[in-house]
PDB file of C-alpha atoms in Angstrom:
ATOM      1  CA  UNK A   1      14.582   8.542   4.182  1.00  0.00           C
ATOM      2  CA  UNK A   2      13.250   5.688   5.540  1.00  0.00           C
ATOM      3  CA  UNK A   3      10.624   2.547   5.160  1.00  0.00           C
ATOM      4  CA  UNK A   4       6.983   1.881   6.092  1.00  0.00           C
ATOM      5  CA  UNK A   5       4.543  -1.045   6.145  1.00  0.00           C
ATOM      6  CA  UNK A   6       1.471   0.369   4.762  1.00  0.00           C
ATOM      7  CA  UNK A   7      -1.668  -1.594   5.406  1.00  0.00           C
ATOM      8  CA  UNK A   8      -5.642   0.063   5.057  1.00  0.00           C
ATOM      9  CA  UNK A   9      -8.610  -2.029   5.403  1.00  0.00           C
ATOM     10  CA  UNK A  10     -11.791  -1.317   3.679  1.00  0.00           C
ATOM     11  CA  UNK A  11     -15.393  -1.637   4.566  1.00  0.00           C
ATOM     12  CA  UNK A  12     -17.165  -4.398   3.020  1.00  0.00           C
ATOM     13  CA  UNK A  13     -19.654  -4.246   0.530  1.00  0.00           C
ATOM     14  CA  UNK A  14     -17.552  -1.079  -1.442  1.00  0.00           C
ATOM     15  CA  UNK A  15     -16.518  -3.099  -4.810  1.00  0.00           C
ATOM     16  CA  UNK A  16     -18.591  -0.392  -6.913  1.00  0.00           C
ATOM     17  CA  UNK A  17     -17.155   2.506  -5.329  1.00  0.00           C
ATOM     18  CA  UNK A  18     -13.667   0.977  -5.253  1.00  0.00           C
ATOM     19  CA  UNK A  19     -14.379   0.354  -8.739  1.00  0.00           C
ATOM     20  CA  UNK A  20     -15.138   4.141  -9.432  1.00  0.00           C
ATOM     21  CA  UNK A  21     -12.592   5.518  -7.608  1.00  0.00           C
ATOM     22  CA  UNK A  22      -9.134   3.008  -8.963  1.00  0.00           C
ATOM     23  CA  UNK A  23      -8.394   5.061 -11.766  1.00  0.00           C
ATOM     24  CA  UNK A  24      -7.505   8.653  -9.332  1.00  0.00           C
ATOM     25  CA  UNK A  25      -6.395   6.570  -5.997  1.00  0.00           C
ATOM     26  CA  UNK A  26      -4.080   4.873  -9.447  1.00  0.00           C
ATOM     27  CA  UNK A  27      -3.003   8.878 -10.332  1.00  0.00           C
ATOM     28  CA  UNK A  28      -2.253   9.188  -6.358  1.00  0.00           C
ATOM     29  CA  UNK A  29      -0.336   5.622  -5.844  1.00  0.00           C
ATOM     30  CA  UNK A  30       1.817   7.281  -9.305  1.00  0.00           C
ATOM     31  CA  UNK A  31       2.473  10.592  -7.848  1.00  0.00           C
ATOM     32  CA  UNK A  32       3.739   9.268  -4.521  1.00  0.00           C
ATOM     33  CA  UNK A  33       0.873  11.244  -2.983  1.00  0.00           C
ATOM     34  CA  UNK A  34       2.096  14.360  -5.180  1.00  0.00           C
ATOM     35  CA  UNK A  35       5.909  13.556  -3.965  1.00  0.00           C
ATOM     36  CA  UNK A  36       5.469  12.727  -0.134  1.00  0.00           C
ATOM     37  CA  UNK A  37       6.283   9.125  -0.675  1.00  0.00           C
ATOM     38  CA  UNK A  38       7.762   6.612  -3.045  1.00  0.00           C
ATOM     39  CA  UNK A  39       5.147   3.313  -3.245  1.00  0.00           C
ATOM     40  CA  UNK A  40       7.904   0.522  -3.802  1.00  0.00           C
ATOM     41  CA  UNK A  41       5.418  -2.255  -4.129  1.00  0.00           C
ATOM     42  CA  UNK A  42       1.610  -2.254  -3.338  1.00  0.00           C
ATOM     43  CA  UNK A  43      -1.577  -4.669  -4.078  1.00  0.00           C
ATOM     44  CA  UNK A  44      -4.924  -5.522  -3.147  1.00  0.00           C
ATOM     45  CA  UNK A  45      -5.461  -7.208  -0.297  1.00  0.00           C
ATOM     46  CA  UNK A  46      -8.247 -10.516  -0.476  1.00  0.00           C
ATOM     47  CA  UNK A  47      -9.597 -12.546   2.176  1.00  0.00           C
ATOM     48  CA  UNK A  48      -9.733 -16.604   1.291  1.00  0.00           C
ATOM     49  CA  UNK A  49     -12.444 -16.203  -0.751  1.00  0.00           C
ATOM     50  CA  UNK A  50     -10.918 -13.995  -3.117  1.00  0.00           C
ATOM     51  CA  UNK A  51     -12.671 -10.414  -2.130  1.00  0.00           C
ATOM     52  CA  UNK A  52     -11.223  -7.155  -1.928  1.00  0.00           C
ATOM     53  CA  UNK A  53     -10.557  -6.445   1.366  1.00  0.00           C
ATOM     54  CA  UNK A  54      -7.907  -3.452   1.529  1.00  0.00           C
ATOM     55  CA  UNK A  55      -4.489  -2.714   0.074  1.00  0.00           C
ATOM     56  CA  UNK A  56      -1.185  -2.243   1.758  1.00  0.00           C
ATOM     57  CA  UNK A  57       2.319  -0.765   0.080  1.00  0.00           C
ATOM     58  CA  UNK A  58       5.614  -0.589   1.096  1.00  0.00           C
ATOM     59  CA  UNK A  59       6.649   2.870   1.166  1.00  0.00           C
ATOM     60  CA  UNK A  60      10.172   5.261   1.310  1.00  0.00           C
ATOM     61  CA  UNK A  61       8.727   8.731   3.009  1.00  0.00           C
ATOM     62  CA  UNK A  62      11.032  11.416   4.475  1.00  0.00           C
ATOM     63  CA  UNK A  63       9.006  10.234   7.943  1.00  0.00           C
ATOM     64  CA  UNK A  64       6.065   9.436   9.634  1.00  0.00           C
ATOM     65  CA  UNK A  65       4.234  11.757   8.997  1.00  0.00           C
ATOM     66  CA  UNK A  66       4.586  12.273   5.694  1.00  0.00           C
ATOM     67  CA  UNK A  67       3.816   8.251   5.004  1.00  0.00           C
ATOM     68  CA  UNK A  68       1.141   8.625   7.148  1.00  0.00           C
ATOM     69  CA  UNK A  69      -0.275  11.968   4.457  1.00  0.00           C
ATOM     70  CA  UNK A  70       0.384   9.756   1.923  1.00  0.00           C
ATOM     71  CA  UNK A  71      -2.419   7.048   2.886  1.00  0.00           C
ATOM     72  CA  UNK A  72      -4.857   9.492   4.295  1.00  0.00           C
ATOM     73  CA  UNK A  73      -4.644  10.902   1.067  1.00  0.00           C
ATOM     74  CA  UNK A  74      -5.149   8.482  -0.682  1.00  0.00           C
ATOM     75  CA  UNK A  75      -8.340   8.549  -2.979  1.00  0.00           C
ATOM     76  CA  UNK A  76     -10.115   5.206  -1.380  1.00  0.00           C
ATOM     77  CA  UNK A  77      -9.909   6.971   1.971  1.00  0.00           C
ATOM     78  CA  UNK A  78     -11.459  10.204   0.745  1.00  0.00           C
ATOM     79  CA  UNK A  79     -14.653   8.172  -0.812  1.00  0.00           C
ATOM     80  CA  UNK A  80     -14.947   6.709   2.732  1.00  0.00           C
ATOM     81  CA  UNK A  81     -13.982   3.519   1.309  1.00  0.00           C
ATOM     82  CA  UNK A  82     -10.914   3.221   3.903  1.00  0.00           C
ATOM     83  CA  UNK A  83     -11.720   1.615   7.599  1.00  0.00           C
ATOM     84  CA  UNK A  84      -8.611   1.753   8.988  1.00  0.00           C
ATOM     85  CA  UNK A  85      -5.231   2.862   8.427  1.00  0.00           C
ATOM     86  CA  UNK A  86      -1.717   1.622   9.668  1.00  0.00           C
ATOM     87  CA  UNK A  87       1.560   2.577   8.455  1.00  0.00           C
ATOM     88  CA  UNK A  88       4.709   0.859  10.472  1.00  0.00           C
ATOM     89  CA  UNK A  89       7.818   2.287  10.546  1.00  0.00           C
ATOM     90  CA  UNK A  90      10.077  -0.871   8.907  1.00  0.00           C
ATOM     91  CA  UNK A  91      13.790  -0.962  10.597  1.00  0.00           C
ATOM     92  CA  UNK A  92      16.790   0.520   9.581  1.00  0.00           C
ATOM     93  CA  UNK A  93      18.023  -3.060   8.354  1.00  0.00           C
ATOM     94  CA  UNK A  94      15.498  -3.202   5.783  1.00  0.00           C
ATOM     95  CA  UNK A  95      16.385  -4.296   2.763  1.00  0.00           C
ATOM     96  CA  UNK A  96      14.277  -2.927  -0.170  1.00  0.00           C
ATOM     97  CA  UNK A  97      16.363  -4.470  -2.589  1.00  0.00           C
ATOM     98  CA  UNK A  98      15.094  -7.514  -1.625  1.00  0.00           C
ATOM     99  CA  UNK A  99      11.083  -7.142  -3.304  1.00  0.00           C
ATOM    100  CA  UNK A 100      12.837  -7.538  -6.524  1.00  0.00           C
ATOM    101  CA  UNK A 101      16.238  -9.461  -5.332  1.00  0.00           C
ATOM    102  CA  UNK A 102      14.059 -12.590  -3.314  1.00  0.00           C
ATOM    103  CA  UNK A 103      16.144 -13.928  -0.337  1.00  0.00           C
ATOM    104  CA  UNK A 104      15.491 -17.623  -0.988  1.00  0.00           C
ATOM    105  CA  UNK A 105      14.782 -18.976  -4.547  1.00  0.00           C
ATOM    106  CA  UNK A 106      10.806 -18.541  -5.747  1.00  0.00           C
ATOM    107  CA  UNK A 107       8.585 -21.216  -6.101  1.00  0.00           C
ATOM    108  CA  UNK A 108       7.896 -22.877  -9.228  1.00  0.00           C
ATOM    109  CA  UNK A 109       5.006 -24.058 -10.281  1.00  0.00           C
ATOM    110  CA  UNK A 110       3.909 -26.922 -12.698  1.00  0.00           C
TER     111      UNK A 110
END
């Protein structure tokens, strides 16, 4: 197994049909693309204003490839909602424990 940077970039101007389409690209992000890939953390990406702009994920995928079926499978890409896709191999030293273990204390705010 290994690790992969997930990152896709939608087209503007698709909030409806992003809106439409959540609850199955949900069903696909839950299935791990129907078992070719665990989703260890994922959001929404926004620009500074605040809008959707994309999503990425951090993925566990027997390879490449199979990360790579995972995204293009993915439900936003199917509506044509999905510009562009990249999915980065992460190193061997990567340490997923570390989403939910932080490696320097979080910020607090108040």
């Amino acid at each position: 197994m290994a690790f992969f940077l997930m990152r896709c970039l939608h087209h503007p101007g698709m909030d409806a049909l992003r809106d439409e389409t959540r609850p199955t690209h949900r069903q696909w992000v839950g299935s791990g693309g129907e078992g070719l890939a665990a989703v260890l953390i994922g959001a929404a990406l926004v620009d500074e204003t605040g809008a959707s702009i994309g999503n990425f994920g951090v993925l566990e995928a027997r390879s490449l490839a199979d990360a790579t079926a995972f995204a293009e499978g993915d439900p936003f890409n199917a509506a044509g909602i999905v510009a562009a896709i990249e999915v980065t191999p992460l190193p061997d030293t990567f340490q997923a424990h570390r989403i939910t273990d932080p490696m320097s204390p979080r910020l607090s705010i108040g």
